[in-house]
Amino acid sequence: MPGEELRELANRAVAEIAGAADDAALEAARVKYLGRKEGALSEATKRIAKLPPGEKPAYGAAVNEGKLRIERALEERTRALREARVARDLGGEREDMSLPPRRVRVGRLHPISQTVREVSRVFATMGFETVEGPEIEWDYYNFEALNIPPGHPAREKWQTLWISNPLGDDPSRPLLGRTHTSPMQIRVMEQRRPPVRVVIPGRCYRYEATDAIRESIFFQYEGLAIDEKLTMADLKGVLFSFARQIFGSDRKIRFRIDYFPFTEPSAEIAFDCFSCEGRDPECRVCGGDGWIEAAGCGMVHPDVLRRVGYDPKRYQGFAFGGGIERLAMLRTGAPDIRLFYQNDLRYLEQF
Amino acid sequence: MLIKMPVSWLREYVDISVPIDELALRLHMSSTEVKGVERPWWDDKVRVGRISKLAKHPNADKLQLATVEYGEDRPKTVVTGATNLTVGDIVPFADEGAQIIDGHTGERTTLRGKPMRGIQSEGMVLSAKELGQGEDHDGIQVLDRKLPVGARLRDVLGETILALELQPNRPDCLGVVGIAREVAAILATGLREPPVDRLPERTSRDLDVRIEDPVACPRFAAALLTGIRIGASPTWIQQRLIAAGMRPIDNVVDITNYVMLELGQPLHAYDHRKLRGGLLVARRARRGETLRTLDGVERVLHDDTLVIADADRALGVAGILGGEDSEIREDTTTVALECASFEPRGIGRTAANLGLHGSAGSAAARRFSWELSPDLVPVALARAVRLLREHAGAEVSGVMDRYPKRRGVVNVRMRFSDIPRVLGIEIGPEETLDILRRLQFVAAADGDTLVATPPAVRTDIAIAEDIVEEVGRIAGYDRLPVRVPDGPLPLHERHPLQEFRERARDGLAGFGLQEVLSYSLIDPAWLGMLTADGSCIAPEPLRVINPTTVAQSAARPTLRASLLDTARRNLRNRAGVAIFEIAPLYLPQRGDLPDERWTIGILLAGNAEPVRDGETWLTPERPWDVRDLQGYVLALADLLDVQTAGDQVDAPGLHPGRSLAFAHDGRRHLVAGQLDPRVAAKWELPAETFIAEIDLSSWLDAARPPRVIAPPRFPAALRDLAIVVDEATPYRDVEREIRAAGGTDLGSIALVDLYRGPQIGAGKKSFAVRLVLRRATATLGEEDVDRLVKRVAGRLQQALGATIRS
Ligand SMILES: [Zn+2]
């Protein structure tokens, strides 16, 4: 077959390919011309071997040229068809994207878990290590070691739930639900030597009627730092930093006199109200006086240090304690402390 | 202790040069918590009234009609249920529209005239409670006869009051004079002490005083007073008692109360006629001794109770409660006036034994449970004698003061530099001395040393730190700088259980479960509701001895009850719940604190894809099933790198056919499955309730940090097998045999389908599994794969009698 005929074949193939309406027509054209078994070009290729030696080179070159043209046409048409398809899709039907999606279930941590973590995280920035301890405690750790012996009038501040062990009670060692996280001050100091910097979150118990701001089962955080030179100014700095990190960097802090048998001097910490900044006498967050009482604190009493074997002539430091629920309520506007523990999912799913 | 401090009373002892709000703030910051400043709020319609007529209500036996003059032309007629009124009484009268306190709710309300048993009440005569002056709502508050009828009550009785919350270390603040001392120090001004009579000790034949227990009663003084005329006390005394929240009774009782409010020291007056042997003695109660106390109760006294007795019998529980027999009566003319000092913790214990501690106790008992200074005793006695002389005709016939072991004087020696050492602020010696002297300390410098002696009433001062607090609070904590602590940081420890627990918490929330947190004290009855037959799944719990409610009286030994309760309450308003809780269980241990075992509880119930709650147009509604629960448990184990192991054991309380439990070293560390439907019914839960419990520390022990390898470099071959086995053969066995035969070239096994039906015959099932085969060092050839599959098939046939269809 002369070269002319081959060119003609290629022309026909290229035209057919260019006119292929879809992928199927294109594939049919490919098979028709380039198919391994019956493709026209394959037939022509087989013929090369039968030609006289002088004609072979020219013929072979013509076959290759035809093949190349057809392949190029196939590629072009494939691309054109794909682009047309994408263009059609892009210009075609619009999904209603306002329809709700396939639901992905969202689980949240309980607001108290979130707040406990937040407290630990903030104090960690100041070198405090989070430790935990028993909720059911001995009277000794909860009271006596903290300068509150039996009959001490300060016990009135910590109305106690007393606990009975079904395996037997020891009248000389009463069990109780810890009324504060402060017994962990003693446990930590019994186990470690200064410098000490710990924060202890955990559950506490009081014999107390509950209302919108008080629960008889609740969470506290306790902080303790002991070293050689820590002062009340350091205590103020730590709590100031805490307030800024929890409630924002504009916060002010206020110390006033308070009394705890296990700290001397003692103080109560208040933050200025992040909601009204003292400007709203009807403020729901602060009650109108512009300050939010947040925690009790003080310098650890020398008798407490002595009791755990720390020399109060050498070591001194501070302790503080506050309510986790109160922080959670302040941060989220939660209206009633009891809602945290009613576990109505419609409520918890908002945190 | 909350006390009410009338400002006019305070002004008697100290000049207040600043506005009351400023005073309140400065006291609050430096001295004692100010709960509030109460100002007279009665409006113009609350007047001084006079009862001009009393008549029976025609339609009700228990009501009276009182005609009240109140300065207007026409008197008004009010209906009252009070029984303490007589004609001529001066009373508070509220006209219609006045603001008063509702006697029942305690809330402020506007008085509206309303008919009572057919007769319109044109206003109201008021009780102390309705005036907002205390809790007394039994009778009408009868006022001083000299008050001008028709005057606005605000103008004649109005009083600004500081509500102070005192702390038990400051018994010196229990009296007005004590607060005045604080105010004087804060405002840097002088203090005027109240006038007292000089009382030289004078023994009397008719009264002797003895202390048998000088530890429980360190000091006991008494005065014998004759010529007493019982009557009403002067108006100014009555008004101050009312303002402070006490009810006037008669001149003798009112004066003892007045002195208590003024100085903080309680006193007790006895009718001398009733003292047998003319003796007052502080002694322990005798075994089986009884006493009829002022509250009308006949009490058997515990034998460590300190009593005040005469020669024969107990007259009262010392410092806590007087006896009925020796109380002052209208015809009393001779009074033995007791003023004593008691050991506070003994008072606290006895009051607690009598159920009279804290706010249940008398004003005296509450004060005595704080460490009042014995030095107050002669001062209070002298003050009371003076007032009784002036207002009750008393003449002193004898005075005794027993104080066998004097309290030593406290002398604190410290360095001036201790103040900046503790506070971190520079307060120099001069300012330190000034502050202490304003607080009535005797303070002097001895070189670098400060020597300070507190006033005798300050029983809270003992060590240098106490002095530091005094100086710091009066200088003002405002002056504390804000400093970030420096110095060495401790080395921190790791807390594997805490870290593991928090990973679990994040994991479960990440899976879409909501975390809940429920009360750790539960109703013990719940523990009997966790199995069909009521038997226990957990050890006998620790109990609260004095629970606030039975619903919080057992320390939970399982999370299951709390989860079921939470699910039950939520399913009332939603179609499905998927929740978890992570909390400790309290497992009793003999002679030790309970084992607080951190536990994960997971609960699924109701609809997994509810139509009611979510947008489910893309997903069909379906209930949770046991495979969901297994999925969460396995995913959690996967996330936490836990290789769960152990022996399979019973899962009490769960459906025996759809649950599993594993134990290790005798402890069930994983329980998961469908709740026994009979248990579900007890909790009003759907039968499709699924629950899992995981013992956190067991899982931590079983956790292995992953040893990682690079991702595979060679492609995997997939082969599907249909494995027909007997119905009784669990999938676990099939998987085990495949793994055993597959060796290291077996990557993973997936169950693609489970088929039962006619094609394989009855009593059989077919697992369609897909094996992923891969070698780490080379691509597996066809022959390798065929050989492996043949080995697997052979093993399944041999071990399980399986038929394999490719
Ligand atoms: Zn505010």
Coordinates of N, CA and C in Angstrom, one line a residue, chain B residues 387-454:
Chain B
L387 N -25.6 49.1 135.2 CA -26.9 49.3 134.5 C -28.0 48.8 135.4
L388 N -27.8 47.7 136.1 CA -28.9 47.2 137.0 C -29.2 48.2 138.2
R389 N -28.1 48.8 138.6 CA -28.3 49.8 139.7 C -29.1 51.0 139.1
E390 N -28.8 51.4 137.9 CA -29.4 52.6 137.3 C -30.9 52.3 136.9
H391 N -31.1 51.0 136.4 CA -32.4 50.8 135.8 C -33.2 49.6 136.4
A392 N -32.7 49.0 137.5 CA -33.5 48.0 138.2 C -33.5 48.1 139.7
G393 N -32.9 49.2 140.2 CA -32.9 49.4 141.6 C -31.9 48.5 142.4
A394 N -30.9 47.9 141.7 CA -30.0 47.0 142.4 C -29.1 47.6 143.3
E395 N -28.9 47.0 144.5 CA -27.8 47.3 145.4 C -26.9 46.2 145.5
V396 N -25.6 46.5 145.5 CA -24.6 45.4 145.6 C -24.4 44.9 147.0
S397 N -24.7 43.6 147.2 CA -24.5 43.1 148.6 C -23.3 42.2 148.7
G398 N -22.9 41.7 147.6 CA -21.7 40.9 147.6 C -21.1 40.7 146.2
V399 N -19.8 40.6 146.1 CA -19.1 40.3 144.8 C -18.0 39.3 145.0
M400 N -18.0 38.3 144.2 CA -17.0 37.3 144.3 C -16.4 37.1 142.9
D401 N -15.1 36.8 142.9 CA -14.4 36.5 141.6 C -13.4 35.4 141.8
R402 N -13.7 34.2 141.4 CA -12.8 33.1 141.5 C -12.0 32.9 140.2
Y403 N -10.7 33.0 140.3 CA -9.8 32.9 139.1 C -8.5 32.2 139.5
P404 N -8.6 30.9 139.8 CA -7.5 30.2 140.4 C -6.2 30.2 139.6
K405 N -6.3 30.1 138.3 CA -5.1 30.0 137.5 C -5.1 31.1 136.4
R406 N -4.5 32.2 136.7 CA -4.5 33.3 135.8 C -3.9 32.9 134.5
R407 N -4.5 33.4 133.4 CA -3.9 33.2 132.1 C -2.7 34.1 132.0
G408 N -1.6 33.6 131.4 CA -0.4 34.4 131.3 C -0.6 35.5 130.2
V409 N 0.2 36.5 130.3 CA 0.2 37.6 129.3 C 1.0 37.1 128.1
V410 N 0.4 37.3 127.0 CA 1.1 37.0 125.7 C 2.1 38.1 125.3
N411 N 3.3 37.7 125.1 CA 4.4 38.6 124.7 C 5.0 38.1 123.4
V412 N 4.8 38.7 122.3 CA 5.4 38.2 121.1 C 6.7 39.0 120.8
R413 N 7.7 38.3 120.7 CA 9.0 38.9 120.3 C 9.4 38.5 118.9
M414 N 9.6 39.4 118.1 CA 10.0 39.1 116.7 C 10.8 40.2 116.1
R415 N 11.3 39.9 114.9 CA 12.0 40.9 114.2 C 11.1 41.8 113.4
F416 N 11.4 43.1 113.3 CA 10.6 43.9 112.4 C 10.6 43.4 111.0
S417 N 11.7 42.8 110.6 CA 11.9 42.3 109.2 C 11.0 41.1 108.9
D418 N 10.4 40.5 110.0 CA 9.5 39.4 109.8 C 8.3 39.8 108.9
I419 N 8.0 41.1 109.0 CA 6.8 41.6 108.3 C 7.0 41.6 106.8
P420 N 8.1 42.2 106.3 CA 8.3 42.1 104.9 C 8.7 40.6 104.5
R421 N 9.3 39.9 105.4 CA 9.6 38.5 105.1 C 8.4 37.7 104.7
V422 N 7.3 37.9 105.4 CA 6.0 37.2 105.1 C 5.2 37.9 104.1
L423 N 5.1 39.2 104.2 CA 4.1 39.9 103.3 C 4.7 40.2 102.0
G424 N 6.0 40.5 102.0 CA 6.6 40.9 100.7 C 6.4 42.4 100.5
I425 N 6.0 43.2 101.5 CA 6.0 44.6 101.4 C 6.8 45.2 102.5
E426 N 7.4 46.4 102.2 CA 8.1 47.1 103.3 C 7.1 47.9 104.1
I427 N 7.0 47.5 105.4 CA 6.3 48.3 106.4 C 7.3 48.5 107.5
G428 N 7.7 49.8 107.7 CA 8.8 50.0 108.6 C 8.4 50.0 110.0
P429 N 9.4 50.0 111.0 CA 9.1 49.9 112.4 C 8.2 50.9 112.9
E430 N 8.3 52.2 112.4 CA 7.5 53.2 112.9 C 6.0 53.0 112.6
E431 N 5.7 52.6 111.4 CA 4.4 52.3 111.0 C 3.8 51.1 111.7
T432 N 4.7 50.1 111.9 CA 4.3 48.9 112.6 C 3.8 49.2 114.0
L433 N 4.7 50.0 114.7 CA 4.3 50.3 116.1 C 3.0 51.1 116.1
D434 N 2.9 52.0 115.1 CA 1.7 52.9 115.1 C 0.4 52.0 114.9
I435 N 0.5 51.1 114.0 CA -0.7 50.2 113.8 C -1.0 49.4 115.0
L436 N 0.0 48.8 115.6 CA -0.2 48.0 116.8 C -0.8 48.8 117.9
R437 N -0.3 50.0 118.1 CA -0.9 50.8 119.2 C -2.3 51.2 118.9
R438 N -2.6 51.5 117.6 CA -4.0 51.8 117.3 C -4.9 50.6 117.6
L439 N -4.4 49.4 117.6 CA -5.1 48.2 117.9 C -5.1 47.9 119.4
Q440 N -4.6 48.9 120.2 CA -4.5 48.8 121.6 C -3.5 47.7 122.1
F441 N -2.5 47.4 121.2 CA -1.4 46.6 121.7 C -0.4 47.4 122.4
V442 N 0.3 46.8 123.4 CA 1.5 47.5 123.9 C 2.6 47.0 123.0
A443 N 3.2 48.0 122.3 CA 4.3 47.6 121.4 C 5.5 48.5 121.5
A444 N 6.7 47.9 121.5 CA 7.9 48.6 121.6 C 9.0 48.0 120.8
A445 N 9.9 48.9 120.4 CA 11.1 48.4 119.6 C 12.2 48.2 120.6
D446 N 13.0 47.1 120.3 CA 14.2 46.8 121.1 C 15.3 46.5 120.0
G447 N 15.8 47.6 119.5 CA 16.7 47.4 118.4 C 15.9 47.0 117.2
D448 N 16.4 45.8 116.6 CA 15.6 45.2 115.4 C 14.4 44.4 115.9
T449 N 14.3 44.3 117.2 CA 13.2 43.4 117.7 C 12.0 44.2 118.1
L450 N 10.9 43.6 117.8 CA 9.6 44.1 118.1 C 9.0 43.3 119.3
V451 N 8.6 44.0 120.3 CA 7.9 43.3 121.4 C 6.5 43.8 121.5
A452 N 5.5 42.9 121.4 CA 4.1 43.3 121.3 C 3.3 42.5 122.2
T453 N 2.4 43.2 123.0 CA 1.5 42.5 123.9 C 0.1 42.9 123.5
P454 N -0.7 41.9 123.1 CA -2.1 42.3 122.6 C -3.0 42.7 123.8

